[in-house]
mmCIF file of C-alpha atoms in Angstrom:
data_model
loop_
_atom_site.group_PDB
_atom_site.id
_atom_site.type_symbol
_atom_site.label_atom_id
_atom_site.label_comp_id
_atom_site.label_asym_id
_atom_site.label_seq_id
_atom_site.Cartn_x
_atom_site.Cartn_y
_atom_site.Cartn_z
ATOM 1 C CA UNK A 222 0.000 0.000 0.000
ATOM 2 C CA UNK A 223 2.684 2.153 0.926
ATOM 3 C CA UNK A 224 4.811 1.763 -2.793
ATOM 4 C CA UNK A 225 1.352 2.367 -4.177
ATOM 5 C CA UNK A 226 0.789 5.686 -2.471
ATOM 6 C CA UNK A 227 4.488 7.068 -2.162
ATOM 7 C CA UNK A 228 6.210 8.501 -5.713
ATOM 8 C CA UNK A 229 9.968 8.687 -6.477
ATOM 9 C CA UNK A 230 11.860 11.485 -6.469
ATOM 10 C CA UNK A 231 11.298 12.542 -9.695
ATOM 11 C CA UNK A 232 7.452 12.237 -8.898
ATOM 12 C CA UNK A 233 6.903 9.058 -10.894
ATOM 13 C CA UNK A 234 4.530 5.976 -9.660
ATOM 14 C CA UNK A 235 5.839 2.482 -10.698
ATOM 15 C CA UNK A 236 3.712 0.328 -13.246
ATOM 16 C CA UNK A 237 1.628 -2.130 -11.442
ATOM 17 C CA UNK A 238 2.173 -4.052 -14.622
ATOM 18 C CA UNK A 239 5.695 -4.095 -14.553
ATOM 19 C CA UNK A 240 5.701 -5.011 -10.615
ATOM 20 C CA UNK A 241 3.788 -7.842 -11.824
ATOM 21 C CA UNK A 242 6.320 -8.998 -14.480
ATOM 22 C CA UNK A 243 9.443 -8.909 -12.380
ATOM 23 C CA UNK A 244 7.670 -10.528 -9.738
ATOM 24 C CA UNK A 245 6.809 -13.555 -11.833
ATOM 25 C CA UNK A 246 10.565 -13.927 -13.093
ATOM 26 C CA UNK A 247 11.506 -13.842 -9.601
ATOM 27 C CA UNK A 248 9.268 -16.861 -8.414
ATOM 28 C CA UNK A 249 10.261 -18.807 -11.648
ATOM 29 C CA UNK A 250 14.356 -18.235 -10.862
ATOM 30 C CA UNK A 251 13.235 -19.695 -7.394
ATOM 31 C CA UNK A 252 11.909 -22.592 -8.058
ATOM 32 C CA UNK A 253 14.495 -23.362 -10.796
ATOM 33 C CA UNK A 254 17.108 -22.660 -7.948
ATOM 34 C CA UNK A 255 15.169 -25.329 -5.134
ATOM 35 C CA UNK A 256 14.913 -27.896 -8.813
ATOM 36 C CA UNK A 257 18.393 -27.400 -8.941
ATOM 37 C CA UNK A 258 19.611 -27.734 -5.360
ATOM 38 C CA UNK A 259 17.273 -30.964 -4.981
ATOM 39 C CA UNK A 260 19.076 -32.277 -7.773
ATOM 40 C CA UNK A 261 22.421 -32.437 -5.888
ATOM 41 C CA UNK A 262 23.221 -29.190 -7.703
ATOM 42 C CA UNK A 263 23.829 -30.684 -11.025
ATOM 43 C CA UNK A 264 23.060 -29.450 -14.089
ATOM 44 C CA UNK A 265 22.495 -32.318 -15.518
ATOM 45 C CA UNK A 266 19.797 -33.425 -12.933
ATOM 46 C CA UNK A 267 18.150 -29.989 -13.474
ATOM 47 C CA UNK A 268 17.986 -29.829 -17.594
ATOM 48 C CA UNK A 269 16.836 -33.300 -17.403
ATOM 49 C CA UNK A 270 13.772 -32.219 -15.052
ATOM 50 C CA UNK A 271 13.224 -29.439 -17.584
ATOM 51 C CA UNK A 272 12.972 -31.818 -20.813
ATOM 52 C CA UNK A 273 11.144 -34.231 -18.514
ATOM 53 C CA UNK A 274 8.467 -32.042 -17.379
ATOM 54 C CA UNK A 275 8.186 -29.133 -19.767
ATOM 55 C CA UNK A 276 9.576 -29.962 -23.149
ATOM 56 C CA UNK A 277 8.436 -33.423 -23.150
ATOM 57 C CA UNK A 278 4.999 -32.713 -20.964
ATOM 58 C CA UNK A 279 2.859 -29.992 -23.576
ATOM 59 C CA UNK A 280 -0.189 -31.350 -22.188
ATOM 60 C CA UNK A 281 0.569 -30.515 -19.078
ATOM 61 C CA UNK A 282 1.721 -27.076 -20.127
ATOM 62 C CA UNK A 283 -1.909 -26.358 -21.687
ATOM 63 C CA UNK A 284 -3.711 -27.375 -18.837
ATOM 64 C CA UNK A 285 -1.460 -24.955 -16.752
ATOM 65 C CA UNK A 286 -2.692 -22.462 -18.982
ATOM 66 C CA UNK A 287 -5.951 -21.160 -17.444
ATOM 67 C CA UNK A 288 -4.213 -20.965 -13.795
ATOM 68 C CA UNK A 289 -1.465 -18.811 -15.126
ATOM 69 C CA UNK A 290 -3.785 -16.748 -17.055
ATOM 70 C CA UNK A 291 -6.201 -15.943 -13.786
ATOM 71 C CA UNK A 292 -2.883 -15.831 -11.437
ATOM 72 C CA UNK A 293 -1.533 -12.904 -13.473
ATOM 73 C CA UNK A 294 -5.022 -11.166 -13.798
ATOM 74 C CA UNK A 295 -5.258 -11.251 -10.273
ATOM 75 C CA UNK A 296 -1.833 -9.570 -9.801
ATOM 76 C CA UNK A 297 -2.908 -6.770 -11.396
ATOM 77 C CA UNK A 298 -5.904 -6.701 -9.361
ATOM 78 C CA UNK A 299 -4.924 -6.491 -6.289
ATOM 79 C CA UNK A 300 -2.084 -4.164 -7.026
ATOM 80 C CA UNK A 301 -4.898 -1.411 -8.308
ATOM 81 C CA UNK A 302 -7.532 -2.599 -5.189
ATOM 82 C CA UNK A 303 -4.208 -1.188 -2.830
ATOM 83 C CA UNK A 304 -4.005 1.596 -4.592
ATOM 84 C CA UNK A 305 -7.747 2.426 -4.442
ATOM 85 C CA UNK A 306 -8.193 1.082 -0.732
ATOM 86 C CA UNK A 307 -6.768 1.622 2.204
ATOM 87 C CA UNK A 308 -4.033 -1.266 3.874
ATOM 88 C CA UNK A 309 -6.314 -2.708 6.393
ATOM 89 C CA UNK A 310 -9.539 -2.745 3.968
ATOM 90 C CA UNK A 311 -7.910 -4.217 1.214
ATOM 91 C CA UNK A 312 -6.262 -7.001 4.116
ATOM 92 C CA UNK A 313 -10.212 -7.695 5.286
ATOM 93 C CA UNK A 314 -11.799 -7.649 2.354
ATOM 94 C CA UNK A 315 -9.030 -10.026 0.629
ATOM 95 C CA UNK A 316 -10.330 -12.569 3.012
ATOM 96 C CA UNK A 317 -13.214 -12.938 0.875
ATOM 97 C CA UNK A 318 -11.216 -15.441 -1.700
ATOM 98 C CA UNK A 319 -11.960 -18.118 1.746
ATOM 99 C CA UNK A 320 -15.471 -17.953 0.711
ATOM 100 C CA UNK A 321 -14.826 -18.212 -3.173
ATOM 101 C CA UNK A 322 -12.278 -21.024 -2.543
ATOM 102 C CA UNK A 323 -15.343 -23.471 -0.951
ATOM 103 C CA UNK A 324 -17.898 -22.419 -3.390
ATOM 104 C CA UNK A 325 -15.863 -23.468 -6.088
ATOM 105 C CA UNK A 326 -14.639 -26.271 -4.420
ATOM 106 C CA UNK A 327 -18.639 -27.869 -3.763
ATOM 107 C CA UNK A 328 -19.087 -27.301 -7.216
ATOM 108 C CA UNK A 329 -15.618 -28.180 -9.267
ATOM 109 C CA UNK A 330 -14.225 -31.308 -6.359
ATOM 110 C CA UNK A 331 -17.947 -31.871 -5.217
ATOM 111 C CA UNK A 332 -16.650 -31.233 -1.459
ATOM 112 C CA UNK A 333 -18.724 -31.395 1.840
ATOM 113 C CA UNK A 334 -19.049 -28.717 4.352
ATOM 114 C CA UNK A 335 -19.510 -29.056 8.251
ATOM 115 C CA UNK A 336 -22.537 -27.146 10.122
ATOM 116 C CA UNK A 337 -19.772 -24.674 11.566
ATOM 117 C CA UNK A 338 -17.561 -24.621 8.416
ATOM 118 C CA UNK A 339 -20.784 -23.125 6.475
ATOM 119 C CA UNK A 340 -21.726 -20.840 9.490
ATOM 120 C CA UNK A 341 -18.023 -19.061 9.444
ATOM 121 C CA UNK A 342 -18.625 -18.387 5.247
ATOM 122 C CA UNK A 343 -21.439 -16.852 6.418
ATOM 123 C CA UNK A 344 -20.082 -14.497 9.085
ATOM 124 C CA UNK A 345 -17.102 -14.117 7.078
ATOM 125 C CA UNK A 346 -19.476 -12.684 4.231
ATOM 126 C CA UNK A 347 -21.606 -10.266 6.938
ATOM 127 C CA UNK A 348 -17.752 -9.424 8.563
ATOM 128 C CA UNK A 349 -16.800 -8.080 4.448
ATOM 129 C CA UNK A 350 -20.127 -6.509 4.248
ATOM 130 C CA UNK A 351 -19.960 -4.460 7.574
ATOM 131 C CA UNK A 352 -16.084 -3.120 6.417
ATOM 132 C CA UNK A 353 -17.253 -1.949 3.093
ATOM 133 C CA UNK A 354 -20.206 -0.469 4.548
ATOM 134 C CA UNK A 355 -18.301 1.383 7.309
ATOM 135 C CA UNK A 356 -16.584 3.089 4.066
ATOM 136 C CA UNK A 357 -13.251 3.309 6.268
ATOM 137 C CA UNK A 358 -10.387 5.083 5.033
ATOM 138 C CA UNK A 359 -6.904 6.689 5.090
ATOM 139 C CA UNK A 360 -7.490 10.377 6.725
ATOM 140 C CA UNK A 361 -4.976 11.997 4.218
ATOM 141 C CA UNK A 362 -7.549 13.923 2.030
ATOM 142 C CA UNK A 363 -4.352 14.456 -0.479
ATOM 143 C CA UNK A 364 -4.112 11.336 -0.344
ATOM 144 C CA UNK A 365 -7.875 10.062 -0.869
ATOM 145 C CA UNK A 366 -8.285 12.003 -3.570
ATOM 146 C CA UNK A 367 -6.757 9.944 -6.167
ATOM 147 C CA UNK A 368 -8.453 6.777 -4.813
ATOM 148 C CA UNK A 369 -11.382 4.952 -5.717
ATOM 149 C CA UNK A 370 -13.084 3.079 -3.779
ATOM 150 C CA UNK A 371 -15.483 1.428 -5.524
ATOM 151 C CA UNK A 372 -13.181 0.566 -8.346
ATOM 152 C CA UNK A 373 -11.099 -1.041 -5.066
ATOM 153 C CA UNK A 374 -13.762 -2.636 -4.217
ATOM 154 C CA UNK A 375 -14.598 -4.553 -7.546
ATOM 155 C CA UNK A 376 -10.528 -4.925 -8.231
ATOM 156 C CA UNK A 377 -9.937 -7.061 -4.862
ATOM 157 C CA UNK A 378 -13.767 -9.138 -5.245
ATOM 158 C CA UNK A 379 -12.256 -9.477 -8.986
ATOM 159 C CA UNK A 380 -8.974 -10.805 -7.311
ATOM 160 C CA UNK A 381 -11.092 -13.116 -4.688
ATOM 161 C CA UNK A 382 -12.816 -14.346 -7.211
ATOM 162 C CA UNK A 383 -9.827 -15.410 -9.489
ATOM 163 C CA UNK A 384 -8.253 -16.608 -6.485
ATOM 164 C CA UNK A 385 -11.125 -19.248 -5.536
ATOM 165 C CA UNK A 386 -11.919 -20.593 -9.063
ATOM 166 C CA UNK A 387 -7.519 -21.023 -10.250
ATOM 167 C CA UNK A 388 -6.851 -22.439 -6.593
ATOM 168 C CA UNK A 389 -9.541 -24.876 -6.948
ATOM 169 C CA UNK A 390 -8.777 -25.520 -10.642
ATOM 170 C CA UNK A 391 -4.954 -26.298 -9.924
ATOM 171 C CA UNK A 392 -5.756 -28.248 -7.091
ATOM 172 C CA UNK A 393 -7.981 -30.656 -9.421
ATOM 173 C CA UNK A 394 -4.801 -30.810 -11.749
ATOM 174 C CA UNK A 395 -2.813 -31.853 -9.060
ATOM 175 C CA UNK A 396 -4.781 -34.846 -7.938
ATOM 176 C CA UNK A 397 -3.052 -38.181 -8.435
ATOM 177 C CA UNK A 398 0.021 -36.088 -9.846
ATOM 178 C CA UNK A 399 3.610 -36.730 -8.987
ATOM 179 C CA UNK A 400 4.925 -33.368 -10.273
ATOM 180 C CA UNK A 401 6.587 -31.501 -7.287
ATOM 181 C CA UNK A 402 5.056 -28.083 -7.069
ATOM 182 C CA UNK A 403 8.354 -26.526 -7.558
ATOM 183 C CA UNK A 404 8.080 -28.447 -10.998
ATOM 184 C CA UNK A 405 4.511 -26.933 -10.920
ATOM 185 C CA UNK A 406 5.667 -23.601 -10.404
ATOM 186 C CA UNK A 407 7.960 -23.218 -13.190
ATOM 187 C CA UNK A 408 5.412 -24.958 -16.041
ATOM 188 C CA UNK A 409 2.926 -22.074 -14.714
ATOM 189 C CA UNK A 410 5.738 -19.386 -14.901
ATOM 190 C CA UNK A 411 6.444 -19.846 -18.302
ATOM 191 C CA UNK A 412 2.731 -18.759 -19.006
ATOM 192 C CA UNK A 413 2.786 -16.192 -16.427
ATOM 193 C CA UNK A 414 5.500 -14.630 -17.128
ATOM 194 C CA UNK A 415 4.611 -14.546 -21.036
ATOM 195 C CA UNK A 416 1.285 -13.152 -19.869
ATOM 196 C CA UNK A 417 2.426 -10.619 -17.877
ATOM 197 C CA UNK A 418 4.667 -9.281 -20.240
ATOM 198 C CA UNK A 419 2.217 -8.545 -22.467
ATOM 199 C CA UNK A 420 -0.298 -7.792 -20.168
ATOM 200 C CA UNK A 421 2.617 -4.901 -19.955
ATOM 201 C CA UNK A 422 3.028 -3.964 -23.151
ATOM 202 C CA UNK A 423 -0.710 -3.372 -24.095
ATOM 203 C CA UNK A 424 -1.149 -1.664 -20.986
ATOM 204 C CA UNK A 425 1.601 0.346 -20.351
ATOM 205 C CA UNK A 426 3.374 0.450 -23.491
ATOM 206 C CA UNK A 427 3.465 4.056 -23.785
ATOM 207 C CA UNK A 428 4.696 4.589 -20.945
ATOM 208 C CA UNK A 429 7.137 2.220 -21.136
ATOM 209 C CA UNK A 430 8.521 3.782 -24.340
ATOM 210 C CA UNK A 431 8.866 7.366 -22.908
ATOM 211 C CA UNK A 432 10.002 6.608 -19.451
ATOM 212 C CA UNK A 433 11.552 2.784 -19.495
ATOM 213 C CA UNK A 434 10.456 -0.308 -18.365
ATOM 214 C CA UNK A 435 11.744 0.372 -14.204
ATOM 215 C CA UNK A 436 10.228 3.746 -13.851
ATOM 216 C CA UNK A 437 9.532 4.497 -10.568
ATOM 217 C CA UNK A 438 11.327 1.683 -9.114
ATOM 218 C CA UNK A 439 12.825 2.261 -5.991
ATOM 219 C CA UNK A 440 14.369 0.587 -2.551
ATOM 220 C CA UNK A 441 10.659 0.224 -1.268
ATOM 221 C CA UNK A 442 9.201 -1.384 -4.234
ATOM 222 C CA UNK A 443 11.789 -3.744 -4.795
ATOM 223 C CA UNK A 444 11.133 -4.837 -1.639
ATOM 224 C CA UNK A 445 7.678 -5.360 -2.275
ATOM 225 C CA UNK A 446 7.943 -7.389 -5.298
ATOM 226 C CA UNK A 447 10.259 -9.887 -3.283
ATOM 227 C CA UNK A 448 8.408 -10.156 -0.533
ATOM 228 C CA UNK A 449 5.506 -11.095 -2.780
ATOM 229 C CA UNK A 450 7.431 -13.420 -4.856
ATOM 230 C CA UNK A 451 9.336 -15.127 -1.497
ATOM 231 C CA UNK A 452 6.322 -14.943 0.591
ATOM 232 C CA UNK A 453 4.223 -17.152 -1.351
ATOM 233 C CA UNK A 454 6.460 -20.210 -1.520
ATOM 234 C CA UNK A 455 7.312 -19.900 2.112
ATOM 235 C CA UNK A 456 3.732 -19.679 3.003
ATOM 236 C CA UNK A 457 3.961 -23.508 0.923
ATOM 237 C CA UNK A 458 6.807 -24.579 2.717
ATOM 238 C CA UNK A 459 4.831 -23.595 6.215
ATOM 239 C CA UNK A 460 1.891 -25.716 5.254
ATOM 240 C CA UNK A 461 3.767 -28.572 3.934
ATOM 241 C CA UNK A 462 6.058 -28.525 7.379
ATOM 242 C CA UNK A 463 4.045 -27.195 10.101
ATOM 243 C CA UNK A 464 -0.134 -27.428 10.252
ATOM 244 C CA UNK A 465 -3.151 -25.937 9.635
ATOM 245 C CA UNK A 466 -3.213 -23.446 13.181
ATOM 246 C CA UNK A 467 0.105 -22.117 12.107
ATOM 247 C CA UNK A 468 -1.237 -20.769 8.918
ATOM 248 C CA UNK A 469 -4.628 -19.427 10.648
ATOM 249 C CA UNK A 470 -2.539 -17.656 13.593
ATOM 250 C CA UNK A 471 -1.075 -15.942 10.544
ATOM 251 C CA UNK A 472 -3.743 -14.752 8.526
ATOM 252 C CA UNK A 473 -5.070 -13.530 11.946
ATOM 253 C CA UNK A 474 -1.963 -11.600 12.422
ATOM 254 C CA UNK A 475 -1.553 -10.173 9.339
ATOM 255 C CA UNK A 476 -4.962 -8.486 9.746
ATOM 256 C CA UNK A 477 -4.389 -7.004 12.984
ATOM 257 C CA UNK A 478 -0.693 -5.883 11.494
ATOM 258 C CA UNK A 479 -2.135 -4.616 8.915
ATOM 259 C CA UNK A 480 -4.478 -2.278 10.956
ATOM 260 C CA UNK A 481 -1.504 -1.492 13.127
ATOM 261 C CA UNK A 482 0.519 -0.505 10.727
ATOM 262 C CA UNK A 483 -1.837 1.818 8.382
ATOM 263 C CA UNK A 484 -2.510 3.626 11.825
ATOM 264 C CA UNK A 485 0.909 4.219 12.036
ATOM 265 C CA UNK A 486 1.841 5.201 8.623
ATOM 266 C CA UNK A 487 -1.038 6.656 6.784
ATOM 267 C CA UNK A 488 -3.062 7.893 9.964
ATOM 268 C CA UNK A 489 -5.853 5.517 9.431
ATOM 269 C CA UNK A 490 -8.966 5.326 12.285
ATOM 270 C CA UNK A 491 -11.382 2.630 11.750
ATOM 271 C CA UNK A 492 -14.643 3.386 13.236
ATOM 272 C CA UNK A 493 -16.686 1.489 14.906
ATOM 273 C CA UNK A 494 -17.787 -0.868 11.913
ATOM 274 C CA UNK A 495 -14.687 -1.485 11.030
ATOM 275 C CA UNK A 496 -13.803 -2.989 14.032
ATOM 276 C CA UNK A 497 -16.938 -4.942 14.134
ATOM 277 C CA UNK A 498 -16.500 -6.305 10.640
ATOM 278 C CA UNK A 499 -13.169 -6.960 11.112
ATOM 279 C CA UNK A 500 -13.914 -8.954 14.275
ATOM 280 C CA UNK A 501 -15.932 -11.240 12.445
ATOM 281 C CA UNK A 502 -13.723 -11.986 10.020
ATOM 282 C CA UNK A 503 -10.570 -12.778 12.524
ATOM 283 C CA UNK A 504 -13.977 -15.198 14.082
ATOM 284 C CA UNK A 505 -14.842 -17.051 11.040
ATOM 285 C CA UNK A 506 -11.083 -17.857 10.073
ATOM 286 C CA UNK A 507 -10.763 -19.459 13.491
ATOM 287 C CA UNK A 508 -14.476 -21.324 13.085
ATOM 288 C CA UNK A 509 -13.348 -22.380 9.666
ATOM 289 C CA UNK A 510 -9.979 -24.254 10.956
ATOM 290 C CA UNK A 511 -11.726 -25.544 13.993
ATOM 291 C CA UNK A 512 -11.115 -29.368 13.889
ATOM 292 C CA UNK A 513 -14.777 -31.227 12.529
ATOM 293 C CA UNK A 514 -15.392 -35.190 13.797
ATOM 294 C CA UNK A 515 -16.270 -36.024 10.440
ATOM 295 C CA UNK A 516 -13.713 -37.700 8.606
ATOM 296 C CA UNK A 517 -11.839 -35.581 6.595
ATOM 297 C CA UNK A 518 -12.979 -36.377 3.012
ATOM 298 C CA UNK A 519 -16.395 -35.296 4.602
ATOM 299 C CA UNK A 520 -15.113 -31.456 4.984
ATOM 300 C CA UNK A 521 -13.058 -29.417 3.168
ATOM 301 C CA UNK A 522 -9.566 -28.594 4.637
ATOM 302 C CA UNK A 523 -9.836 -25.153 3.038
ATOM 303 C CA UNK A 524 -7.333 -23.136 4.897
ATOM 304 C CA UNK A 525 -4.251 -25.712 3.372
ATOM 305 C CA UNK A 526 -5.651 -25.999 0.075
ATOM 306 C CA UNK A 527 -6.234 -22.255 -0.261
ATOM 307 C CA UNK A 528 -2.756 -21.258 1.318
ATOM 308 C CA UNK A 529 -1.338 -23.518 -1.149
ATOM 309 C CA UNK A 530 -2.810 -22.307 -4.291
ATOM 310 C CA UNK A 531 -2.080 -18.098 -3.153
ATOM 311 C CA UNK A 532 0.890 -19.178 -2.270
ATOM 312 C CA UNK A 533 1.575 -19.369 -5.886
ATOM 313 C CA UNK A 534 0.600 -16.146 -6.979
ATOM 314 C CA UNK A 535 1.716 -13.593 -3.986
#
């Protein structure tokens, strides 16, 4: 939010669509680094993955298609909903992609829900509701004036929305699949980073012509695209070593940091709705990872598939 709302000396804003680019290149040099370390660091090992899995696998490269397509759309998405919403908004109303993940997945994997599991969708949807409703904001009228919050709005339910339906869709490709998702990663770069490069050029090529490809690039957003690119795929190293809790602790946090920290740095006060809506939000991520008796093909183990699929994309 804060690379989104702070310009560059020479007064120049970086291109989301750029941020999106380099961010892609960086998960896809990342996962060809962990390929490459798992295979003893050999180069060998590693160009005979590649041949194995990519040159040798198009069918698999076509069905990886439609993921990377909606992965990079939703990039772009959520870098305009932060700079049309304010951090802790955009961090609460993000959370709706929980409820688009298990409507997709009752319809696409034919999952079952628990009694509580479908009561926390539904106060996570009245916890979104209240927030938007409560129309809470930055204080900085300099600021506000170049934001939008209904075209915020629509970006980040856009961005939930890709972010249910790809998650779900790559999940049902990985069923019965051997493919590390390392291996995964870097057939869905090759799209995504295609994609986003010309998601680039059609939308920013002017731009990009008169003032260069890393205008506005600075210390801060640098930092932002690798913590994007690094975060994801140790949010899939967390699930796959730790549990479930761990991940919901976190989402939790990252909520109430992101409050915290708009308070501090952009002056924000949430109001009374906020709070309330927010509240409800933090309370249906815990009812959603509360343990069900039924056995677990019964219920849908949401908050590990879902981490696992955004932790592809951010």
């Amino acid at each position: 939010r804060y690379s989104r709302t702070r310009h560059t000396g020479d007064g120049e804003l970086y291109l989301a669509s750029t941020a999106v680019f380099m961010m892609e290149v960086m998960k896809f040099c990342l996962c060809l680094g962990v390929v490459f370390y798992q295979g003893n660091c050999s180069v060998t090992a590693l160009r005979s993955e590649l041949y194995k899995h990519v040159w040798a696998s198009p069918y698999d490269l076509i069905k990886l298609c439609v993921p990377s397509f909606l992965y990079t759309i939703q990039n772009n998405l959520l870098y305009l909903a932060l700079t049309n919403l304010d951090a802790a908004s955009y961090q609460v109303l993000y959370q709706l992609k929980i409820l688009t993940t298990a409507i997709f997945s009752a319809t696409m994997l034919g999952r079952r829900f628990s009694a509580t599991k479908w009561a926390s969708l539904v106060v996570l949807t009245c916890g979104v509701a209240i927030v938007e409703i409560s129309g809470s904001s930055d204080n900085d009228t300099s600021e506000n004036k170049d934001q939008n919050r209904f075209v915020g709005l629509v970006a980040v339910l856009s961005a939930a929305c890709t972010s249910g339906f790809s998650g779900v869709y790559f999940e049902k490709i990985l069923k019965g699949s051997e493919v590390t998702l390392w291996i995964r990663n870097i057939q869905m770069g090759l799209f995504s980073i295609a994609i986003a490069l010309v998601t680039a050029m059609v939308q920013d090529s002017a731009k990009i012509s008169q003032k260069g490809f890393f205008v506005g690039y600075s210390p801060i957003v640098l930092t932002v695209i690798t913590v994007q690119a690094v975060g994801g795929l140790i949010v899939a190293v967390v699930v796959k070593y730790a549990d479930n809790v761990l991940k919901v602790f976190a989402s939790s946090f990252s909520i109430l940091l992101s409050c915290l920290i708009s308070a501090l740095a952009f002056d924000f006060r949430p109001n009374r709705s906020f709070l309330v809506g927010a509240s409800l939000v933090l309370l249906s991520t815990v009812m959603y990872s509360k343990p069900s008796k039924r056995p677990p093909r019964d219920v849908l183990p949401l908050v590990q598939h879902g981490t696992r699929k955004s932790s592809l994309v951010m």
